[in-house]
Short mmCIF file of C-alpha atoms in Angstrom, two decimals:
data_model
loop_
_atom_site.label_atom_id
_atom_site.label_comp_id
_atom_site.label_asym_id
_atom_site.label_seq_id
_atom_site.Cartn_x
_atom_site.Cartn_y
_atom_site.Cartn_z
CA MET A 425 -13.42 -51.83 221.73
CA SER A 426 -9.49 -51.39 222.24
CA GLY A 427 -10.05 -48.50 219.00
CA GLN A 428 -13.32 -46.57 221.03
CA ILE A 429 -11.45 -46.44 224.53
CA LEU A 430 -8.49 -45.15 222.25
CA ARG A 431 -10.56 -42.25 221.82
CA LEU A 432 -11.72 -41.51 225.31
CA ILE A 433 -8.09 -40.93 226.20
CA PRO A 434 -7.20 -37.05 225.14
CA GLN A 435 -4.72 -37.46 222.12
CA ARG A 436 -2.01 -35.05 224.26
CA CYS A 437 -1.29 -38.03 227.02
CA ARG A 438 -1.28 -40.89 224.07
CA ILE A 439 1.98 -43.05 224.12
CA GLY A 440 4.42 -42.99 221.39
CA ARG A 441 2.30 -39.88 219.69
CA GLN A 442 3.89 -38.28 216.07
CA LYS A 443 6.87 -36.05 215.58
CA PRO A 444 4.95 -32.43 213.72
CA ALA A 445 5.88 -32.07 211.27
CA PRO A 446 9.55 -30.44 210.58
CA HIS A 447 7.60 -25.88 210.25
CA SER A 448 5.90 -26.93 212.60
CA LEU A 449 4.69 -24.33 215.32
CA LYS A 450 6.04 -26.60 217.85
CA HIS A 451 9.11 -27.78 215.12
CA ARG A 452 10.64 -24.31 215.93
CA LEU A 453 10.05 -23.54 219.61
CA ARG A 454 12.41 -26.76 220.27
CA ASN A 455 15.34 -25.71 217.95
CA PRO A 456 15.59 -22.21 219.52
CA ARG A 457 19.04 -21.67 216.78
CA GLN A 458 16.17 -22.29 213.56
CA LEU A 459 14.44 -20.75 215.13
CA ALA A 460 16.03 -17.24 215.61
CA ALA A 461 17.64 -17.91 212.11
CA LYS A 462 14.20 -17.87 210.77
CA ARG A 463 12.94 -14.15 213.34
CA ARG A 464 15.72 -12.31 211.59
CA THR A 465 15.28 -13.31 207.82
CA HIS A 466 11.54 -11.87 208.81
CA THR A 467 12.53 -9.39 210.17
CA ALA A 468 14.83 -8.50 208.08
CA LYS A 469 12.03 -9.40 204.75
CA ALA A 470 9.69 -7.10 206.57
CA VAL A 471 11.99 -4.40 206.50
CA THR A 472 13.08 -4.73 203.39
CA LEU A 473 9.02 -5.16 202.26
CA SER A 474 8.57 -1.53 204.39
CA ILE A 475 11.46 0.19 202.19
CA LEU A 476 9.43 -0.68 198.98
CA ARG A 477 5.99 -0.49 200.50
CA ARG A 478 6.75 3.41 201.30
CA THR A 479 9.04 3.97 198.04
CA SER A 480 6.20 2.39 195.85
CA ASP A 481 3.69 4.94 196.79
CA LYS A 482 3.55 7.24 194.39
CA SER A 483 2.19 10.24 196.22
CA LYS A 484 4.75 9.76 199.29
CA VAL A 485 7.26 9.76 196.75
CA ALA A 486 6.14 13.27 195.16
CA SER A 487 5.57 15.17 198.05
CA ALA A 488 8.88 14.24 199.45
CA MET A 489 10.43 15.23 196.44
CA ARG A 490 8.80 18.07 196.90
CA SER A 491 9.92 19.02 200.56
CA ARG A 492 13.61 18.11 199.29
CA PRO A 493 15.49 20.70 200.72
CA SER A 494 17.26 22.56 197.76
CA GLY A 495 21.27 21.64 197.69
CA SER A 496 20.10 18.19 199.53
CA ASN A 497 23.50 16.50 198.42
CA ARG A 498 25.09 18.41 201.88
CA LYS A 499 22.74 17.57 204.12
CA ARG A 500 22.99 14.35 206.16
CA PRO A 501 19.33 12.56 205.68
CA LYS A 502 18.05 12.04 208.94
CA THR A 503 15.11 8.97 207.77
CA LEU A 504 15.81 6.04 205.84
CA ARG A 505 12.87 6.85 203.65
CA GLN A 506 15.09 11.04 203.05
CA LEU A 507 18.46 8.20 202.82
CA LEU A 508 16.71 7.18 199.34
CA LEU A 509 14.52 9.67 197.94
CA TRP A 510 17.94 11.64 197.71
CA SER A 511 19.97 8.56 196.66
CA PRO A 512 21.83 10.03 193.66
CA HIS A 513 20.28 6.67 192.04
CA TYR A 514 17.10 7.90 192.92
CA ASN A 515 14.93 7.98 189.12
CA PRO A 516 11.64 9.71 189.28
CA ALA A 517 10.63 7.67 186.26
CA VAL A 518 11.55 3.71 187.32
CA GLY A 519 11.61 3.99 191.53
CA ILE A 520 15.10 3.91 192.72
CA PRO A 521 17.08 1.24 191.31
CA LEU A 522 18.11 0.23 195.14
CA ALA A 523 20.51 -2.75 194.84
CA LEU A 524 21.38 -4.29 198.30
CA ASP A 525 25.42 -2.83 198.31
CA ASP A 526 24.12 0.90 197.35
CA LEU A 527 21.23 0.51 200.44
CA GLN A 528 24.39 -0.10 202.37
CA ALA A 529 27.03 2.04 200.92
CA SER A 530 24.57 4.71 201.43
CA ILE A 531 23.55 4.09 205.54
CA ARG A 532 27.17 3.88 205.93
CA ARG A 533 27.86 7.15 204.57
CA HIS A 534 25.86 8.79 205.88
CA ASP A 535 26.55 7.27 209.28
CA ILE A 536 22.67 7.51 210.55
CA PRO A 537 21.74 6.61 213.93
CA GLY A 538 18.55 4.33 214.35
CA ILE A 539 18.45 2.57 211.07
CA PRO A 540 19.28 -0.92 211.32
CA LEU A 541 22.36 -1.61 209.31
CA ALA A 542 22.24 -4.65 209.94
CA ALA A 543 18.51 -5.09 208.27
CA ALA A 544 19.91 -5.15 204.92
CA SER A 545 22.95 -7.74 205.61
CA PHE A 546 20.33 -10.67 207.08
CA VAL A 547 18.84 -11.91 204.24
CA PRO A 548 21.34 -14.15 201.71
CA GLY A 549 22.81 -11.55 198.84
CA ALA A 550 20.73 -13.68 196.15
CA ARG A 551 17.42 -12.77 197.59
CA ALA A 552 18.07 -10.24 199.48
CA ALA A 553 19.21 -8.35 195.58
CA ARG A 554 15.63 -10.40 194.83
CA LEU A 555 14.00 -8.13 197.17
CA LEU A 556 15.71 -4.51 197.26
CA ARG A 557 16.76 -4.24 193.29
CA ARG A 558 13.98 -2.31 190.99
CA ARG A 559 15.84 -2.16 187.81
CA PRO A 560 16.09 1.19 186.79
CA LYS A 561 15.43 1.47 182.65
CA VAL A 562 18.84 0.60 181.08
CA SER A 563 18.90 -1.18 177.71
CA THR A 564 21.02 -3.91 178.07
CA ALA A 565 23.32 -3.05 175.29
CA LYS A 566 24.53 -0.24 177.44
CA LEU A 567 25.38 -2.06 179.96
CA PHE A 568 27.72 -4.65 178.79
CA SER A 569 29.15 -2.55 176.30
CA PRO A 570 33.30 -2.88 176.08
CA ALA A 571 33.65 0.75 178.06
CA ALA A 572 31.37 -0.67 180.69
CA SER A 573 33.20 -4.42 181.66
CA ASN A 574 37.04 -2.12 180.96
CA ALA A 575 35.50 0.38 184.42
CA ARG A 576 34.31 -2.52 186.02
CA ALA A 577 37.15 -4.66 185.45
CA ILE A 578 39.62 -1.80 186.49
CA SER A 579 38.00 -0.82 189.51
CA SER A 580 37.88 -4.06 190.77
CA ILE A 581 41.20 -4.71 190.81
CA THR A 582 42.32 -2.21 191.38
CA PRO A 583 40.86 0.20 193.84
CA LYS A 584 42.01 3.67 193.33
CA ASP A 585 43.98 5.75 196.31
CA SER A 586 41.66 8.27 197.88
CA ALA A 587 42.45 11.88 197.82
CA GLY A 588 43.65 11.98 201.00
CA ARG A 589 45.88 9.39 200.36
CA VAL A 590 46.70 11.28 197.68
CA ARG A 591 47.54 14.17 198.90
CA LEU A 592 49.58 12.40 202.06
CA LYS A 593 52.05 10.70 199.61
CA LYS A 594 52.24 13.93 197.68
CA ALA A 595 53.84 14.92 201.78
CA GLY A 596 55.67 12.25 202.23
CA ILE A 597 53.73 11.79 204.91
CA ASP A 598 52.06 8.80 203.79
CA HIS A 599 53.92 5.73 205.51
CA LEU A 600 52.72 7.66 209.10
CA THR A 601 49.87 7.00 208.79
CA PRO A 602 47.93 3.37 210.92
CA ARG A 603 47.57 -0.25 209.43
CA VAL A 604 44.55 -2.66 210.39
CA ALA A 605 46.21 -5.89 210.81
CA PRO A 606 43.56 -7.43 207.72
CA GLU A 607 41.87 -10.42 210.13
CA LYS A 608 40.93 -7.42 212.72
CA ALA A 609 39.96 -5.11 209.74
CA ALA A 610 37.09 -8.08 208.96
CA SER A 611 36.10 -8.37 211.87
CA MET A 612 35.70 -5.26 212.49
CA ILE A 613 33.50 -4.06 209.32
CA ARG A 614 31.42 -8.27 210.33
CA ASN A 615 30.63 -6.35 213.03
CA GLY A 616 29.53 -3.33 211.91
CA SER A 617 32.38 -1.09 214.06
CA ALA A 618 33.96 -0.25 210.32
CA VAL A 619 33.85 -0.11 206.94
CA ARG A 620 35.74 -0.02 203.80
CA ASP A 621 36.23 2.61 202.16
CA GLY A 622 38.51 1.50 198.96
CA ASN A 623 41.83 0.95 200.37
CA GLU A 624 40.35 2.99 203.29
CA LEU A 625 39.18 1.23 207.13
CA THR A 626 36.67 4.36 208.63
CA PHE A 627 34.95 4.09 212.32
CA ARG A 628 32.25 4.42 213.18
CA SER A 629 33.94 6.13 216.76
CA VAL A 630 37.38 7.22 217.20
CA SER A 631 37.00 4.19 220.25
CA ALA A 632 36.70 1.80 217.42
CA LEU A 633 39.88 3.30 215.79
CA ARG A 634 41.48 3.25 218.70
CA ARG A 635 40.51 -0.87 218.57
CA ALA A 636 41.66 -1.06 215.60
CA ILE A 637 45.63 0.60 215.55
CA GLY A 638 46.16 -0.09 219.04
CA GLY A 639 48.63 2.27 220.59
CA ALA A 640 51.00 4.39 218.91
CA PRO A 641 54.70 4.01 219.39
CA THR A 642 56.75 4.98 222.47
CA GLY A 643 56.99 9.10 223.04
CA HIS A 644 54.17 9.03 219.66
CA ASP A 645 50.12 9.63 219.82
CA TRP A 646 48.36 9.39 216.95
CA HIS A 647 46.80 12.23 215.59
CA HIS A 648 44.01 13.22 213.87
CA LEU A 649 44.18 15.96 210.23
CA ALA A 650 40.87 17.08 210.00
CA GLU A 651 39.78 17.11 213.36
CA GLN A 652 37.92 14.80 215.95
CA ARG A 653 36.38 17.46 218.05
CA LYS A 654 33.14 17.06 218.37
CA SER A 655 32.61 20.45 217.54
CA ASN A 656 33.45 19.57 213.76
CA SER A 657 30.38 18.77 211.91
CA LEU A 658 32.04 15.84 209.60
CA SER A 659 30.48 12.45 210.88
CA ALA A 660 32.74 10.20 212.23
CA HIS A 661 33.15 8.16 209.44
CA GLN A 662 34.85 10.65 208.07
CA LYS A 663 37.00 11.71 211.01
CA HIS A 664 38.52 8.88 211.75
CA ARG A 665 39.71 6.91 208.64
CA THR A 666 42.82 5.12 208.30
CA ASP A 667 43.75 8.03 206.24
CA ASN A 668 43.13 10.57 208.57
CA VAL A 669 45.08 9.33 211.10
CA VAL A 670 49.92 9.84 211.62
CA THR A 671 51.61 9.37 214.41
CA ILE A 672 53.54 11.91 215.29
CA PRO A 673 56.20 12.57 217.99
CA LYS A 674 54.66 13.71 222.41
CA PRO A 675 55.97 17.56 221.43
CA ALA A 676 54.86 17.96 217.67
CA HIS A 677 51.60 16.49 219.07
CA ARG A 678 51.53 19.13 221.86
CA LYS A 679 52.80 22.36 219.07
CA VAL A 680 49.77 21.72 216.57
CA GLY A 681 47.05 21.59 219.10
CA ALA A 682 48.47 24.67 220.96
CA VAL A 683 48.33 25.80 217.55
CA TYR A 684 44.61 25.01 216.93
CA SER A 685 43.69 26.60 220.39
CA THR A 686 44.54 29.84 219.34
CA LYS A 687 42.68 32.22 217.34
CA SER A 688 42.83 32.63 213.82
CA ARG A 689 43.41 36.40 212.75
CA HIS A 690 41.55 36.89 210.07
CA THR A 691 38.34 35.94 211.73
CA GLY A 692 38.78 36.25 215.36
CA LEU A 693 37.40 32.30 216.25
CA LEU A 694 39.67 30.06 217.32
CA PHE A 695 40.49 28.02 214.60
CA PRO A 696 38.50 25.13 215.21
CA HIS A 697 35.64 26.91 214.39
CA GLU A 698 36.26 28.52 211.64
CA LEU A 699 37.00 25.43 209.92
CA ASN A 700 33.82 23.76 210.46
CA GLY A 701 31.77 23.24 207.85
CA LEU A 702 34.56 23.14 206.05
CA SER A 703 34.56 19.86 203.24
CA PHE A 704 36.93 16.88 204.50
CA ASP A 705 39.14 17.22 201.82
CA ALA A 706 39.75 21.27 202.46
CA GLN A 707 39.94 20.27 206.27
CA HIS A 708 42.31 17.13 205.69
CA THR A 709 44.89 19.72 203.09
CA ILE A 710 45.42 22.42 205.54
CA GLY A 711 45.44 19.52 208.43
CA ILE A 712 48.39 18.26 206.53
CA LYS A 713 50.00 22.22 206.03
CA VAL A 714 50.00 22.89 209.57
CA LEU A 715 51.79 19.15 210.42
CA LEU A 716 54.09 20.12 208.03
CA LYS A 717 55.66 22.51 210.32
CA PHE A 718 56.08 20.65 212.54
CA LEU A 719 57.96 18.11 211.09
CA LYS A 720 60.83 18.95 211.11
CA GLY A 721 63.89 16.21 211.24
CA ILE A 722 61.60 13.16 210.52
CA SER A 723 62.21 10.92 207.51
CA ARG A 724 59.67 11.91 205.37
CA LYS A 725 59.23 8.97 203.71
CA ALA A 726 58.70 5.36 204.20
CA PRO A 727 61.62 3.81 205.99
CA MET B 567 42.00 49.85 228.35
CA ILE B 568 39.99 51.95 225.40
CA GLN B 569 39.56 54.78 227.29
CA LYS B 570 43.95 53.80 228.06
CA LEU B 571 44.21 52.86 224.19
CA ALA B 572 41.98 56.32 222.69
CA ASN B 573 45.20 58.71 224.43
CA LEU B 574 47.44 57.06 223.41
CA SER B 575 49.37 58.25 220.04
CA SER B 576 49.26 56.46 216.59
CA SER B 577 53.10 55.30 216.62
CA SER B 578 52.32 54.15 220.34
CA LEU B 579 49.31 51.95 219.69
CA VAL B 580 52.35 50.07 217.41
CA ASP B 581 54.18 50.02 220.33
CA LEU B 582 51.36 48.27 221.50
CA PHE B 583 50.25 46.13 218.89
CA ALA B 584 53.99 45.05 218.10
CA SER B 585 54.55 43.91 221.80
CA GLU B 586 51.09 42.75 222.18
CA SER B 587 52.17 40.61 218.92
CA ALA B 588 55.63 39.05 220.37
CA ALA B 589 53.71 38.75 223.82
CA SER B 590 51.06 36.90 222.31
CA ALA B 591 53.77 34.13 220.22
CA LEU B 592 56.15 33.57 223.32
CA ALA B 593 52.85 32.56 225.24
CA LEU B 594 52.19 29.85 221.96
CA ASP B 595 55.71 28.88 222.26
CA GLU B 596 55.25 28.33 225.61
CA MET B 597 52.01 26.18 224.53
CA ASN B 598 49.86 28.80 226.25
CA PRO B 599 47.17 29.10 224.42
CA ARG B 600 45.28 30.81 226.71
CA ARG B 601 47.74 33.51 227.61
CA SER B 602 48.43 33.92 223.68
CA ASN B 603 44.91 34.20 223.12
CA LEU B 604 44.42 36.94 225.90
CA HIS B 605 47.93 38.57 224.77
CA PHE B 606 45.81 38.24 220.36
CA ASP B 607 43.37 40.60 222.28
CA ARG B 608 45.02 42.41 223.89
CA MET B 609 46.61 43.03 219.78
CA VAL B 610 43.33 43.34 218.23
CA ASP B 611 42.25 46.41 220.61
CA ALA B 612 45.46 48.55 219.73
CA TYR B 613 44.64 48.25 215.95
CA ARG B 614 40.85 48.45 216.45
CA GLU B 615 42.15 51.42 217.48
CA LEU B 616 44.10 52.93 214.52
CA ARG B 617 41.95 51.17 212.58
CA SER B 618 39.50 54.23 214.37
CA ARG B 619 41.64 56.75 213.09
CA GLY B 620 41.93 56.57 209.21
CA SER B 621 43.36 55.30 206.76
CA GLU B 622 46.96 58.15 208.03
CA ALA B 623 47.35 55.64 210.83
CA GLN B 624 46.43 52.53 209.75
CA ARG B 625 49.37 52.45 207.33
CA LEU B 626 52.08 53.30 210.39
CA LEU B 627 51.09 49.24 210.61
CA LEU B 628 53.44 49.22 207.08
CA THR B 629 56.68 49.55 209.63
CA LEU B 630 56.70 46.19 210.93
CA LEU B 631 55.72 44.56 207.81
CA SER B 632 60.17 44.40 208.28
CA ALA B 633 60.50 44.06 211.89
CA GLY B 634 62.78 41.28 213.23
CA ASN B 635 60.47 39.77 215.28
CA LEU B 636 58.66 37.08 212.25
CA SER B 637 55.30 36.78 214.19
CA VAL B 638 55.01 40.65 214.63
CA ARG B 639 55.82 41.05 210.98
CA ALA B 640 53.38 37.80 210.01
CA ASP B 641 50.28 40.07 212.59
CA ALA B 642 51.26 43.12 211.01
CA ALA B 643 50.47 41.86 207.51
CA CYS B 644 47.96 40.21 208.25
CA TYR B 645 45.81 43.75 208.93
CA ALA B 646 47.77 45.48 206.77
CA LEU B 647 46.08 43.14 204.21
CA GLU B 648 42.83 44.04 204.69
CA PHE B 649 44.28 48.30 203.10
CA ALA B 650 47.87 47.41 201.06
CA PRO B 651 47.46 43.74 200.57
CA GLU B 652 50.53 44.75 197.96
CA HIS B 653 52.74 45.45 200.01
CA ALA B 654 51.76 41.96 202.65
CA LEU B 655 50.98 39.88 200.23
CA PRO B 656 54.80 39.09 199.69
CA VAL B 657 55.78 39.37 203.12
CA LEU B 658 53.43 36.44 203.34
CA THR B 659 54.37 34.45 200.94
CA ALA B 660 57.95 34.88 201.55
CA MET B 661 56.60 33.40 204.97
CA GLU B 662 54.88 30.23 203.81
CA ASP B 663 57.92 27.92 203.69
CA LEU B 664 59.14 28.52 207.38
CA PRO B 665 58.83 26.21 209.98
CA GLY B 666 57.24 26.38 213.42
CA ASN B 667 54.27 28.53 214.75
CA SER B 668 54.81 31.14 212.91
CA GLY B 669 54.50 29.27 209.78
CA ALA B 670 51.40 27.58 210.50
CA LYS B 671 50.40 31.07 211.08
CA VAL B 672 51.01 32.11 208.30
CA VAL B 673 50.02 28.76 206.44
CA LEU B 674 46.08 28.99 207.29
CA LEU B 675 46.03 32.33 207.61
CA LEU B 676 47.18 31.78 203.65
CA ASP B 677 44.86 29.95 203.36
CA GLY B 678 41.58 31.98 204.89
CA TRP B 679 43.17 34.43 202.52
CA ARG B 680 42.44 32.76 199.01
CA SER B 681 39.66 30.55 199.87
CA GLY B 682 36.91 34.09 200.84
CA ARG B 683 36.85 33.47 204.26
CA PHE B 684 39.72 36.10 205.45
CA ASP B 685 36.30 38.37 207.09
CA LEU B 686 37.72 40.81 209.80
CA SER B 687 34.53 41.75 210.25
CA TYR B 688 35.00 41.06 213.90
CA LEU B 689 37.48 44.40 214.19
CA ASP B 690 33.84 45.79 213.87
CA LYS B 691 32.49 44.76 217.27
CA THR B 692 33.60 45.86 220.71
#
């Protein structure tokens, strides 16, 4: 009798009903934090899977390779697809041996707007690697040869000085570059405003750089060796690097600025326009040479 | 202005070149790049007129390679690279180590010369 009555009452009105299963939709809705985490993982998975799907489509890859402009290494890819297909890791026979680190490094290096940098970092390490990696066909003997392991060991222990840092040391103005506190650097790397490049930090904008390095000492300014003007074709991560910024006295900064605002005798163009299009290394070298002309009386050695 | 320059003798044009070059350097020392560029444009006009008169007139510029004003010397050497590099280059390399504006300009000029960016085609446009 009691059983018959119970059947007549709708289930949702019953008192003391069972808890939903831990992985049911209801349960997830009750745990917004868990739901958000799930959503992030799913989004990242969808993104990575779509990358793989796109790149594994052989006809599309072939057509993209045909349309790849000559000297594309010098051009910035505009889409994720171009980034992957123009990657130096691309091997038409095997596909793209896409490790998570490679993808992140490529995205950061090219500073492509619209590509979610965070997408690659949502999925935890091993899983992401499983999702993203297409192993190149390299013999294990080659991979684990003594030479390869030595190279790995050396690069992991002492990252080499960047070319810019070497030039600064040679000019004796290495100590004028900014120092970023390790905690600050770590937090900025975590939130995507900065990227580590060997021993240097590169920033996505001048404001991010200023946040990291703070104000210049009294009577001094931060000076970009390779011009920071928007008209400069270098990417933000190239312009706003710790080895491209030095602190110099304000009068010297004004003088350097005045020289760069005059017309070049040998092209008739303003210097920034003339230097635009040169590589970072060339602009950096010229920047150091010009700066040294105005650093009379400043110690060229670290205090 | 162009008609006036056409009426001047070649030696007067060289004098005009020197005075405009010195004025351009002075404006830069006073950190007024705009005025410096104005004087530069006038200096270019003077050299353009000299150039149009042939190599004899052009070679008068070589007299400025020993000018007392370093900026005048550097500017004359810059344009002399076009027709007498054997005279101009030693002057410029000797000035490469100078501090200040003159040294900076010479550094930029020599960098352009060595890396193949030296291009005086802007003189052909009037």
